[in-house]
Every structure is written in C-alpha cells, then in structure tokens.
XYZ file of C-alpha atoms in Angstrom:
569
model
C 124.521 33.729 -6.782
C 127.720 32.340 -8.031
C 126.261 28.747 -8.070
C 122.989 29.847 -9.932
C 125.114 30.879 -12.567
C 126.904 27.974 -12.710
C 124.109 25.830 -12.846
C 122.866 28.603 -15.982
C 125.959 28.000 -17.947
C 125.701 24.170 -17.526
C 122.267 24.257 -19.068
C 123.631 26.482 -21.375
C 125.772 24.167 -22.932
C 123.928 21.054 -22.458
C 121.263 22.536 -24.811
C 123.641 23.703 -27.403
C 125.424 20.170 -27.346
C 121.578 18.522 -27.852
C 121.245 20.977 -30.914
C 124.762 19.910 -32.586
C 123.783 16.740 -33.360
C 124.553 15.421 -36.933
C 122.646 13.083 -39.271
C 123.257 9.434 -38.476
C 123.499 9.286 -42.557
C 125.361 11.004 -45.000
C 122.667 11.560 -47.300
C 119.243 13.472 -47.048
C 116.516 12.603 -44.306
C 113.233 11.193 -46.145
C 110.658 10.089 -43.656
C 108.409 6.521 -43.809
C 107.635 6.939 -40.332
C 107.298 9.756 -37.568
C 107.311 9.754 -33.743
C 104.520 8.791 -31.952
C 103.016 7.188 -35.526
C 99.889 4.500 -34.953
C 101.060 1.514 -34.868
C 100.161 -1.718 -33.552
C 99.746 -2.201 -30.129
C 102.081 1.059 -29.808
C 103.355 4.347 -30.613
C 106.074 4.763 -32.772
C 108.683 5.355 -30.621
C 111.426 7.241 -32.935
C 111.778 8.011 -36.907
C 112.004 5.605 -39.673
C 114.629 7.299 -42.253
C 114.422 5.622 -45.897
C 117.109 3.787 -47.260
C 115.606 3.706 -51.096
C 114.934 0.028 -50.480
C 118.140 -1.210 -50.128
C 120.530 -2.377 -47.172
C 124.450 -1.231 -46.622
C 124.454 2.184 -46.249
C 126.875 3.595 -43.736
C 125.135 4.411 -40.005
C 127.143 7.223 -38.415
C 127.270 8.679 -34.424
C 125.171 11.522 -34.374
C 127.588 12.473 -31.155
C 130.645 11.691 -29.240
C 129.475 8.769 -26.432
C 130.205 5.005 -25.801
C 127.928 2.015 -26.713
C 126.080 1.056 -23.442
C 123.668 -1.629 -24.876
C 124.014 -4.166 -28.062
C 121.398 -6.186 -28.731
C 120.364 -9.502 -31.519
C 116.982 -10.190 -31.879
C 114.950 -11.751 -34.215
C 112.203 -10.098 -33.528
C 111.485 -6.293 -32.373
C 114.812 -3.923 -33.359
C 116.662 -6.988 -34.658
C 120.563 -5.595 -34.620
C 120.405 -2.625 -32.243
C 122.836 -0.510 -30.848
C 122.564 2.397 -28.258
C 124.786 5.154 -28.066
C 125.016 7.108 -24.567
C 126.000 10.679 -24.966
C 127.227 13.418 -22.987
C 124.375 15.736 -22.949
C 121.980 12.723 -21.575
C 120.282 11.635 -24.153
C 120.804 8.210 -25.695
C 120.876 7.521 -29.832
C 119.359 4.098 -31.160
C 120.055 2.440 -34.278
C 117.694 -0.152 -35.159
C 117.113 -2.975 -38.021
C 121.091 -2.561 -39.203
C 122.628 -5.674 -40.837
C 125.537 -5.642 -39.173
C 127.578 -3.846 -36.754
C 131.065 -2.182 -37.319
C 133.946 -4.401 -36.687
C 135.196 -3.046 -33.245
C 131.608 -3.660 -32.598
C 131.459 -6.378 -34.229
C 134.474 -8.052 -32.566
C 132.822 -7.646 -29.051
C 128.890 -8.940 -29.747
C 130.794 -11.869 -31.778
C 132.679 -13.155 -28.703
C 129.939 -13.194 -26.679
C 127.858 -15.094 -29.238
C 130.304 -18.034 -29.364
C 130.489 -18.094 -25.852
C 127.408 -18.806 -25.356
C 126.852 -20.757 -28.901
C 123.632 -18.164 -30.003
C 122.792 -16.017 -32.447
C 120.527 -13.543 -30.354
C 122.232 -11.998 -27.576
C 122.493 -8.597 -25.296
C 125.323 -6.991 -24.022
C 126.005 -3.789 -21.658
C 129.297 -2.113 -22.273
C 131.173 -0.694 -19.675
C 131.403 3.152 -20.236
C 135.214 3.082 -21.795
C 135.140 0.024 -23.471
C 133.803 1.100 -26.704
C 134.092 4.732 -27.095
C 132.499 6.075 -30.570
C 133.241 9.856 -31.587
C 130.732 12.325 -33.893
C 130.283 10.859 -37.782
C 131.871 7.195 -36.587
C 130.578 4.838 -38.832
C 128.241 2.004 -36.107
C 127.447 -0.093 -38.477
C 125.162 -0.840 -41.921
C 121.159 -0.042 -42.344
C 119.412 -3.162 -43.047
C 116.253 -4.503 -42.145
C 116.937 -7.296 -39.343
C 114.014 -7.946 -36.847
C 110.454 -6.405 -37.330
C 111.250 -4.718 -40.162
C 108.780 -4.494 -42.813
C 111.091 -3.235 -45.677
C 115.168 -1.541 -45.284
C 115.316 1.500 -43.573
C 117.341 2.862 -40.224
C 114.759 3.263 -36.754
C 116.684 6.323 -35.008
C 115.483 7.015 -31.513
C 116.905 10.177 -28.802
C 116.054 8.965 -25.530
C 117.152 10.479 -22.246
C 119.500 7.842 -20.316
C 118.362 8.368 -16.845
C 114.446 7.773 -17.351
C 114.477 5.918 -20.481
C 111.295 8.412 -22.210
C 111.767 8.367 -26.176
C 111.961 12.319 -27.451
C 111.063 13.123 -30.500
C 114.059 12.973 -32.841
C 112.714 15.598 -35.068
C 113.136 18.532 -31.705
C 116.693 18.322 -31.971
C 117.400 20.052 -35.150
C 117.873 17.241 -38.071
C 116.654 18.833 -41.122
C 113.328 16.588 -42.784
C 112.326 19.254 -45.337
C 108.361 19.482 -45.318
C 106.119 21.752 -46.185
C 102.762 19.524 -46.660
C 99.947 20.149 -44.700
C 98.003 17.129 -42.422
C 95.337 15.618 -44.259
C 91.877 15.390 -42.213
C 90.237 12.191 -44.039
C 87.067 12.628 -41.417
C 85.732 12.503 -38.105
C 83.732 9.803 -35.130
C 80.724 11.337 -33.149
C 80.137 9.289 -30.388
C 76.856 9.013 -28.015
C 77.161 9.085 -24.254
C 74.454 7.845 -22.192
C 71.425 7.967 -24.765
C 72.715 11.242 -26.874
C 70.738 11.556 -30.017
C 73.163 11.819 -33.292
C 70.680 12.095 -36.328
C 67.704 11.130 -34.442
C 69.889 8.098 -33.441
C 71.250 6.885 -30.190
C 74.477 5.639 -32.225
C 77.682 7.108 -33.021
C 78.538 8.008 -36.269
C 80.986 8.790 -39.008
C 81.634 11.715 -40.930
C 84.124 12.236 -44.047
C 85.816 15.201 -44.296
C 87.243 17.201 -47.730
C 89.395 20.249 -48.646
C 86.931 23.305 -48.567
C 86.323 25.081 -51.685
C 88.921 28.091 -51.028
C 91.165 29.540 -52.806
C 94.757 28.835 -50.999
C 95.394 31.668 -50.092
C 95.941 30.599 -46.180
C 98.860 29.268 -44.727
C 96.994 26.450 -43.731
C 94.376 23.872 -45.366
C 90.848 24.152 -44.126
C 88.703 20.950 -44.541
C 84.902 21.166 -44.082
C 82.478 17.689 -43.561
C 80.771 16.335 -46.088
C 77.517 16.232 -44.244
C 76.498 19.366 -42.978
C 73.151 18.976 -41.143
C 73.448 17.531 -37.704
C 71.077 16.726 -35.395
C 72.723 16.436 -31.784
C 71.343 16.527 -28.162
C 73.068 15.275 -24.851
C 76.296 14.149 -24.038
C 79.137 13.895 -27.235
C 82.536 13.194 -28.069
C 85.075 12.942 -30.418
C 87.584 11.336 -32.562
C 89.445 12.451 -35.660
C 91.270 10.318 -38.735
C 94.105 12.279 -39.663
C 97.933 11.776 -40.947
C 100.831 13.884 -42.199
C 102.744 13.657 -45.282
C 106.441 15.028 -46.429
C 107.657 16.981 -49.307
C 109.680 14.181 -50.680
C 107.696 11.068 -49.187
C 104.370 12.373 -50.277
C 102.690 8.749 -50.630
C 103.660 7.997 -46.695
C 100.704 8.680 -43.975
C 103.105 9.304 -41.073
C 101.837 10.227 -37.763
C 101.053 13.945 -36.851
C 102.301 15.924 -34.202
C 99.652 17.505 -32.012
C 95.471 17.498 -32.283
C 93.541 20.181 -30.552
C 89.648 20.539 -30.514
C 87.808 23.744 -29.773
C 84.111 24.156 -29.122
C 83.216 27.593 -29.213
C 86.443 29.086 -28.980
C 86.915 26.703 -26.016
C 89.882 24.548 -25.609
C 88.614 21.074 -24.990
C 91.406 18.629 -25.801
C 95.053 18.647 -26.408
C 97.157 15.660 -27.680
C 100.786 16.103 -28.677
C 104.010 13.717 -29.211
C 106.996 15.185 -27.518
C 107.939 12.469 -25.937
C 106.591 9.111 -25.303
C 106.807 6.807 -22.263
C 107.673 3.002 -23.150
C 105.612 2.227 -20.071
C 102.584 3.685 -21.480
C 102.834 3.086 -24.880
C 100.296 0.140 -25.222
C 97.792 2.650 -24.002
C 97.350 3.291 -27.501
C 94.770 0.887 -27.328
C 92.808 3.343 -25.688
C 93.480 6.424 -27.379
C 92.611 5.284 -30.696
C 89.111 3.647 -31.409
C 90.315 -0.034 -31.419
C 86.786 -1.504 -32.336
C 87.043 0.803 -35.128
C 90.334 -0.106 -36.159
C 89.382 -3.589 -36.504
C 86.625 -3.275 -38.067
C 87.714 -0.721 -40.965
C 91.818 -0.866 -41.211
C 91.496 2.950 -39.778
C 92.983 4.258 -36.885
C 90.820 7.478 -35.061
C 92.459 9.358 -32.791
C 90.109 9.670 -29.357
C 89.587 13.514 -28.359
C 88.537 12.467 -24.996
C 89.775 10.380 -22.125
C 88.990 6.831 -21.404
C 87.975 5.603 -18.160
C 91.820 3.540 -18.234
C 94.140 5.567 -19.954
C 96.694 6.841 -17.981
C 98.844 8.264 -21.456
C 100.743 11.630 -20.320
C 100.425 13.201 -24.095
C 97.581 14.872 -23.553
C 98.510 18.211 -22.913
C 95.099 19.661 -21.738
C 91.962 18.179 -21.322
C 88.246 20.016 -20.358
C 85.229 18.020 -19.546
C 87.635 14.776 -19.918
C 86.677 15.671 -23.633
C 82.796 15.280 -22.731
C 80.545 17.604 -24.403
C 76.999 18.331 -23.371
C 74.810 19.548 -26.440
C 71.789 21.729 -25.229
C 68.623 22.298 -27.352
C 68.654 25.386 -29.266
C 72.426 26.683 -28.534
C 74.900 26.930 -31.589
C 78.335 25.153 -31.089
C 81.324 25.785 -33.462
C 83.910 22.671 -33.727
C 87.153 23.268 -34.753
C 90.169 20.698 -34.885
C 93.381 22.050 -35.350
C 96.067 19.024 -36.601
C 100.434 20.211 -37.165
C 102.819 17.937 -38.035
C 106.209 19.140 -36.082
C 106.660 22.070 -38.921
C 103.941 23.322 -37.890
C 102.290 22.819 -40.716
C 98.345 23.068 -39.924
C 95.236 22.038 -41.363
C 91.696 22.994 -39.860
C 88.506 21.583 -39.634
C 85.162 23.814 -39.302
C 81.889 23.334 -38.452
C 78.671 23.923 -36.623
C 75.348 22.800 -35.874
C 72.858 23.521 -33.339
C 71.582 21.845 -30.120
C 68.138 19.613 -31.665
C 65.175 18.648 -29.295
C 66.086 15.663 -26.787
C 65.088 12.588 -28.588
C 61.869 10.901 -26.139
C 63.298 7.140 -26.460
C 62.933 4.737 -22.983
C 66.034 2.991 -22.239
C 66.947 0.817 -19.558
C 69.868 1.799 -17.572
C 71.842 -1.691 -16.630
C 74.741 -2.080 -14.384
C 78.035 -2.868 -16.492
C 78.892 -6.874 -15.923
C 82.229 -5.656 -16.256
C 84.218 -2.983 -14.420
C 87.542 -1.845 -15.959
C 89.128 -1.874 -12.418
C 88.048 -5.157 -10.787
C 89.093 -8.648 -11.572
C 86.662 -10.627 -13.783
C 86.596 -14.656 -14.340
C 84.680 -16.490 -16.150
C 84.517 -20.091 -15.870
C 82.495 -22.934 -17.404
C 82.973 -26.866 -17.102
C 85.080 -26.771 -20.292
C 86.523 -22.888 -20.450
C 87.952 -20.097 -18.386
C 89.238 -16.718 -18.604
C 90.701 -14.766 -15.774
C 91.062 -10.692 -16.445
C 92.958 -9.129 -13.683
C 91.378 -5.749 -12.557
C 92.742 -2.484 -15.361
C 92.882 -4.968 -18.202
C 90.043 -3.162 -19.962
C 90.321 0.479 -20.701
C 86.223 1.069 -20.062
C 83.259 -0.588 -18.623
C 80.862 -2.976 -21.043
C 77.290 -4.202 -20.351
C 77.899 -7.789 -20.744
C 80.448 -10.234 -20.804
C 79.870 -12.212 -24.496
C 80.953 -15.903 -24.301
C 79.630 -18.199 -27.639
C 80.629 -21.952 -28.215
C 81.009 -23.577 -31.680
C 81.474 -27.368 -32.409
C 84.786 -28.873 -33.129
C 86.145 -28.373 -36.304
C 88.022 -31.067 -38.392
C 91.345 -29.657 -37.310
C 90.870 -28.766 -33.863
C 91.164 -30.628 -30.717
C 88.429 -28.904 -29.036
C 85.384 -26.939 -29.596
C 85.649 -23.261 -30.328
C 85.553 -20.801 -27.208
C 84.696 -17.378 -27.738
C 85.080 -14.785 -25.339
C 84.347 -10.934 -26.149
C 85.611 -10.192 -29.506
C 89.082 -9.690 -30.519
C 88.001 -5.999 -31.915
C 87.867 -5.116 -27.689
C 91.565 -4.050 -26.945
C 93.075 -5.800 -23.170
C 95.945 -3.772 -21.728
C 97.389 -6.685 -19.750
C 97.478 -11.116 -20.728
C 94.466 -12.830 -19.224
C 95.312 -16.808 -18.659
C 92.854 -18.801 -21.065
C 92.632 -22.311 -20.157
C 90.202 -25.367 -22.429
C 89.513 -28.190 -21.025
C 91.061 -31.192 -22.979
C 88.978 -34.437 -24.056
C 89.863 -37.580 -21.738
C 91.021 -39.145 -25.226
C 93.534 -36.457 -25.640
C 97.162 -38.105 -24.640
C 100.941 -36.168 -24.062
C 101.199 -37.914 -27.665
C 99.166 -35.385 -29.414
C 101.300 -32.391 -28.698
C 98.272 -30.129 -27.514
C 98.443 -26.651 -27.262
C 96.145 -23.566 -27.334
C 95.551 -21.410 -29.861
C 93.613 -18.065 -31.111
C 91.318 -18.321 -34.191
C 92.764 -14.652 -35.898
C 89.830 -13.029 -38.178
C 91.339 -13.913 -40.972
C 90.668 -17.899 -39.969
C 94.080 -18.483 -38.925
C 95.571 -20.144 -35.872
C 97.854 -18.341 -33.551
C 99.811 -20.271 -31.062
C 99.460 -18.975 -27.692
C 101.238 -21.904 -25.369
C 101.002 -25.009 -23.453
C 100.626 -24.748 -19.683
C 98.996 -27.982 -18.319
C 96.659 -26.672 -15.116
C 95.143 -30.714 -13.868
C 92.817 -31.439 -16.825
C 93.535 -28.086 -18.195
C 95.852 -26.633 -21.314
C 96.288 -22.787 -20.377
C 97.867 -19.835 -22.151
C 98.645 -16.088 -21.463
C 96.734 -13.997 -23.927
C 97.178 -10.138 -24.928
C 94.229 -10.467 -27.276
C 90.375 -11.409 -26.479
C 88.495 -13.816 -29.239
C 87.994 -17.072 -30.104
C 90.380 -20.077 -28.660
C 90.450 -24.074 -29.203
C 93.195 -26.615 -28.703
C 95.138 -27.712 -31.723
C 97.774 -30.794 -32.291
C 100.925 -30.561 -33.483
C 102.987 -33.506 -34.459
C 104.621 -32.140 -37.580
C 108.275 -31.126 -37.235
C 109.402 -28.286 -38.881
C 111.048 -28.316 -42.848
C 114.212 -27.739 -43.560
C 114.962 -27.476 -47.263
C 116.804 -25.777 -49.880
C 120.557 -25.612 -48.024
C 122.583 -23.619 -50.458
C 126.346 -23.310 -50.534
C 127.264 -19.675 -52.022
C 131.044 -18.917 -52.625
C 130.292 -15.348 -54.123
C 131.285 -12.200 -52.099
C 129.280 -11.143 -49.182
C 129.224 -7.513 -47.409
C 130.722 -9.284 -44.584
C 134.078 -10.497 -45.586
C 133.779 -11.651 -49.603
C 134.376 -15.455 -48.169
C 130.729 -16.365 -49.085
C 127.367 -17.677 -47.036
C 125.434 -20.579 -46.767
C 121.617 -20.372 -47.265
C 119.218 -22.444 -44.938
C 115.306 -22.473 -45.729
C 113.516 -23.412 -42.427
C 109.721 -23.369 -41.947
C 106.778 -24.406 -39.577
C 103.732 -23.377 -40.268
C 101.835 -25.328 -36.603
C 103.214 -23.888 -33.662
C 106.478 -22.091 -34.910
C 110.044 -21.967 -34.763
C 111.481 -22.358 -31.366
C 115.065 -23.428 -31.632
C 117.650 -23.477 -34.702
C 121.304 -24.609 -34.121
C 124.133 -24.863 -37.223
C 127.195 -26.752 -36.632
C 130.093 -27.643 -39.682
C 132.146 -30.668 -38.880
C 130.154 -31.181 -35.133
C 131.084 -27.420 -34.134
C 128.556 -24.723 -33.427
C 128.569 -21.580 -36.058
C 126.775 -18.535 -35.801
C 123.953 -18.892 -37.961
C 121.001 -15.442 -38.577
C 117.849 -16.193 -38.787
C 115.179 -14.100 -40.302
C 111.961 -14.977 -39.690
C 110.503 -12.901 -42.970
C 111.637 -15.000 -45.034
C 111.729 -18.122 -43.387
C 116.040 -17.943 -43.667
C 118.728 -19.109 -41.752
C 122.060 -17.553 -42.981
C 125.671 -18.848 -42.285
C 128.629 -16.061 -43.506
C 132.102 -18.164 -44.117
C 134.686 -16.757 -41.329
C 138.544 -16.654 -42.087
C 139.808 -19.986 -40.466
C 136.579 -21.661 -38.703
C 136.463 -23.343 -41.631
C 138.786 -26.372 -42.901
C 139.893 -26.523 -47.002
C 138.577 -29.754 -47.763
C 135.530 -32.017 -46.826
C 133.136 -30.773 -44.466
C 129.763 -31.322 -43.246
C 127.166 -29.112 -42.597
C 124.210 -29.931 -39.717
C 121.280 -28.286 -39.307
C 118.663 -29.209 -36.329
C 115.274 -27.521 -35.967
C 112.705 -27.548 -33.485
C 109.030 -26.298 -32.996
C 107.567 -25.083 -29.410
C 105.833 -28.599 -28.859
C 109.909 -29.776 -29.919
C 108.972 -31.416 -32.951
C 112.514 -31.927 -34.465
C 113.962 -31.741 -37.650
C 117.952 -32.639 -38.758
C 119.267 -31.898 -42.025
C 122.985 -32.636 -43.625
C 125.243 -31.933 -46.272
C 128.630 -32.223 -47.474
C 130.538 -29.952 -49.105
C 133.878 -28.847 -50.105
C 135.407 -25.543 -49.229
C-alpha cells in the first residue's frame, strides 16, 4: 500500500511539473503552424510560433534541464537545440540564428576542430545546465525555414514520440471554428457515384443558420446523390486562430458518423517520427498533386501502419444498400475544441448493371517488384507502395537537347513510395568519366532534380523517394562564386562585422564550401535560400592589416570553383 502511494504522489508531481511550463518567448503565442499540420512528405511535428517576420528575438527554457543534443544543419531544423527536462519530456528549438554564448562557446569548439560549419553534439547531462526563462539563444530562420519564426517541439526523452505542444498548457488564444472547404467520395470495387463508377468531389459551404450554435455547421453544395456499393471517404479541412486568421493550420481530430455510427477517428496527440512519412497514405497524394489540396483519408490504406487513428469500423469501408437512408456527419476540432459539422444524407440508388473485368493487380503493396528493360530498371522493395495498382506504367521519350539519355518514365510521380527504389539508365557507349554523368528526375514543373551517381557495369544508378520520369544529365559547369562583400557595420553577433559570399549551382548542387583568411579555415554559414555564405569577424582570428580571403566551391560531380580577395581589416 505504502509503495502505491508513492508511486501516486510521483505521478502527482510529474504532471503538475509538465503543466508549469512557461512560454519559450516573452511575448504572445500567434500560430503559423500546428501539430500534426500537412506537410510534405510529413506531419508537422511541433508548433511554428510567429516572430512578425523578423529574426533576434530572445528564445527562453520553458523548464529547468540540460542541453543533451546541438545540432547545425543546413537543411531540416538548421540551428537546433534540445532541452532534456526533469519531468521526461524534451523541448526543441528550431531555425534560431544563433545560440547563447555558453552555448555558443561549446558548438564553436567543436566546429574548429573539425574545420565545419554543420555539426552535432551530445552534452553530457551536467555540462550545460539551463534553468526556467534562460535565454538559449535567438529565433531566426536557419535551415528549412520558409520565413522567421521559432519550431517548438515537447517530446518524451525515452521514446522520442513528438506531443503536442499545445496539451501542456501554453496559452494560443482561439476561438475560430475549422473550416470544411469540401469532401472526396471514393468507389470501391465498381460502386456507382452519380451513375458513375468514379470518385468524386464535393464542395462544402456554411449552412444558412443563424449562429446561434456553438459550432459551425457546413452543408454540400450538391445535394442529390446517387450511391450504391462499397464507399469511402476523405475530407479537406483546416483550422484558423483568432489572431492568425489568414493561416490554414492543421486541425486536431476528424470523426465520421454514418447513422449515428462511429466509423473513423483521426486525432494528433502525438506523432511518431517513425511513422510520419505515412502521411503519404493518409492524405490523397494523387490528389494533392494534381490540385495543390491535401484530403484527409477517413479510411485505412492497405499500408498504413499510422497509430493516430483512434477508432476505426469497417477499416472506414461503407457498403451503400438500395433503398436505405444514410446520414453522414463529420465532426472536425482544432485542440480548443472548437467544432464545425458537416451534414448530409442521401439514399441507397439501384446497383448500376455495368460489366467489368476483374484483373489481378500487377503490383502488390507487400512484394518486391522490378522492372527491367535493356536500357532501364527500377527495383521497389516489398511495402514501398501503400495499395495495390492494376498495372505497372513504364513510357519512353526521345532524348532531349540537354539530356544524356532518353526519358524513362515509370508510374507517375502523383503515386506516393514509402521507401527509395534504386533507378538505374543505361549510359550510351559514347558517354566517357569526362562528361560528369549523373541521374536525374524530370519534376512537373520541367525541372531537373539530381538524384546521384552510382556506376552499376554499364549502368548510372540512384536511390529515389519519388516515382516519375528519369534521364541522365552532364555536368561540367563548376559552381559561381560572385559578389564577396566585406561589411564592417555591426552584426548581432559581436558588432565586428561579416563578410558576404554569393555561391550558386544551378546542375547538380552545392556539395562542399570551405572559407579560409590568410590560408586558415573560418567558420563560414551557409544558407541555401539565398544562395549565401556568411563569415562574422571574431575578436583576434583576424590580423589588422592585409589579408586575403579564399573561397573554394564544389558541386556533387566536384566541379570546382576558387575565388580571392584582399582586403584590409
């Protein structure tokens, strides 16, 4: 008895420490992004708090802990820090422009050491302590980033699961309802939709009520629906807060009803980082593509093994029967609880009497599939598609002025792969080490996407997380460097001033970039937004006098570029 109540009092307290958290910021929380948002390729896995478009604002400790990871990317979370906490959860600070200078001091060292600019360290537990309110650092928008503003993630330390920041009491203030912009019907073998055998899309509107309810109620714009046999859904839908109103942030939890009857249950509590690219699967992908608009599946996927769906009937699979009346409600909250509802009904039509030919699916979501020709291959392990499909679509297109091969396509980029397949073109005899080969994906927008250089006998291969079309391209171009900029003004860093690199490649892409001032390595930043490498003057590394700046560049096929100056400091 004595030991359950010890083990009651612990819990006790661990919850109230989770709940005393305070705001990484000393300002108001505004929202541009929620947990478990659409994104690409992933959920969101914390917050995005605004920073009003600008860089510099203190980042405070939400809680007494020690740093147990730094990191320096370019890409991804650019300058992170996490913060591990009594109560076991970890805080994460992402996209800040610098660290603080205890901080600082350590990441610094360990650059130099080993002469780069993107770097991880682990802490040991007392070697950088940080107490409640301690300023970490500044907000920027290093890495990823598509504009300045702070990612904050709560994770718990021993599993690593992201938890939704907003369940451990910082105040967002928001009292806007989801919006419900419309709905996806979708066939299942040979359902009629409309006296169709097609899925089909259906926009959805505010009712005509007076508000009067504490939620919004939405009806569909088209009313009359003719449905037999086996349905499903999917629903476009996004939140908003009071004071980011123009924002579509993720929502919080999707239910669907039929008849009373709960079918489907989706919510974002927490998220698994091992499952997150299953997103793929929950959302219509070929959809996405196709119309910039992410639907939110309301039924399982052969291959989706995401643990946010909180109950599921029928695996979301609804058989409509001739003559029998089925009421649909959706039910979307943001973390507020905030609702909005969607209504409607229709009843069971006759059974369309349209012949089809049942075929076996070429391709089975959990076995291994290769295809091979005498001048293309692609090999799928097994669980790289999230369904079956009929048939396995390959097309071939001639060279084209600027390609090295002819034009492979396999699938269509619009089909979502969970895992790489290896894509491998078979290069022309005429085709020499000289030419700097590689492989590349044609992107729908008629751009090239390096993918890599693996020679395989006559062979150039690549790992690829995205079906479509592929060709070999040259690359003999080394990158630019340009515009190398001497700035004595103040800088947030130390006042002492920065040197501005512009470095571009617009083949294969950056690979390597190395600064040195009088034949010595410095610690140059390198962003690749804006195509800027970024030198900050440091107390003493630098001699008063004559000095010479070098700058040395290199693509992945190691195209190399050098670039010098003098200058006097």
């Amino acid at each position: 008895m004595k030991r359950i109540i010890i083990i009651i009092l612990i819990l006790s307290i661990v919850k109230i420490y989770s709940q005393n958290y305070t705001s990484p910021f000393n300002f108001p929380i505004y929202l541009s992004g929620t947990f478990g948002e659409l994104r690409d390729n992933h959920f969101h896995a914390g917050i995005d708090i605004k920073t009003f478009e600008k860089e510099g604002y203190p980042v405070l400790s939400i809680a007494d802990g020690y740093v147990s990871r730094i990191k320096i990317s370019t890409w991804g979370y650019g300058k992170v820090i996490y913060i591990n906490h009594k109560d076991g959860k970890t805080s994460v600070y992402a996209h800040l422009n610098r660290f603080s200078d205890k901080i600082e001091k350590e990441i610094r060292k360990k650059q130099y050491e080993n002469e780069l600019y993107e770097i991880e360290i682990f802490p040991k537990k007392d070697e950088l302590t940080i107490k409640q309110g301690e300023e970490i650092g500044l907000s920027g928008n290093t890495g990823g980033s598509g504009g300045p503003h702070l990612h904050f993630e709560i994770r718990d330390t021993e599993n690593e699961l992201a938890l939704n920041p907003l369940n451990f009491g910082f105040e967002v203030e928001d009292n806007l309802n989801p919006i419900i912009s419309g709905i996806k019907i979708y066939s299942h073998n040979n359902a009629s939709i409309n006296n169709k055998i097609s899925d089909i899309n259906l926009s959805a509107k505010k009712c005509l009520t007076k508000e009067t309810k504490k939620y919004t109620e939405y009806c569909l714009e088209e009313t009359d629906l003719k449905i037999n046999g086996e349905i499903s859904f999917s629903i476009n839908t996004f939140d908003r807060q009071d004071m980011s109103p123009n924002n579509k942030n993720g929502v919080y939890s999707i239910k669907l009803y039929v008849n009373n009857d709960l079918i489907h249950h989706f919510e974002m509590g927490k998220l698994s980082f091992e499952e997150t690219r299953f997103i793929n699967a929950h959302i219509d992908h070929e959809e996405y593509f196709d119309s910039n608009t992410r639907f939110n599946r309301c039924y399982r996927l052969p291959y989706n093994n995401l643990n946010n769906y909180l109950f599921e009937k029928y695996n979301g699979i609804i058989n409509i029967k001739e003559g029998q009346k089925y009421n649909i409600k959706f039910e979307v909250q943001d973390i507020q609880k905030n609702l909005s509802v969607l209504n409607f009904s229709f009843n069971g039509s006759e059974k369309l009497n349209i012949q089809t030919k049942e075929k076996k699916p070429e391709i089975k979501y959990d076995k291994v599939k290769i295809f091979r020709n005498k001048n293309f291959e692609c090999h799928l392990d097994k669980y790289s598609f999230y369904k079956d499909y009929d048939s396995l679509i390959y097309k071939i297109n001639s060279k084209r002025k600027n390609t090295m091969s002819q034009i492979h396509t396999i699938m269509d980029e619009s089909i979502p792969i969970h895992k790489n397949c290896i894509i491998s073109i078979k290069k022309d005899s005429l085709i020499t080490d000289k030419n700097n080969v590689f492989l590349a994906q044609i992107k729908k927008d008629s751009t090239f996407k390096y993918k890599g250089k693996t020679i395989r006998e006559n062979y150039i291969s690549a790992l690829s997380k995205n079906l479509g079309s592929f060709c070999l391209l040259s690359d003999s171009i080394s990158p630019t460097i340009s515009n190398i900029k001497i700035d004595k003004d103040t800088n947030i860093y130390n006042g002492l001033g920065k040197i501005d690199v512009k470095i571009k490649d617009n083949e294969s892409g950056i690979s390597f970039y190395r600064g040195e001032i009088n034949g010595k390595w410095i610690l140059m930043e390198y962003d690749y937004k804006t195509d800027l490498l970024r030198y900050y003057f440091i107390p003493g590394e630098i001699p008063i006098g004559n000095n010479t700046i070098k700058i040395i560049v290199r693509d992945k096929l190691n195209n190399e570029s050098i670039k010098e100056k003098d200058f006097i400091y």
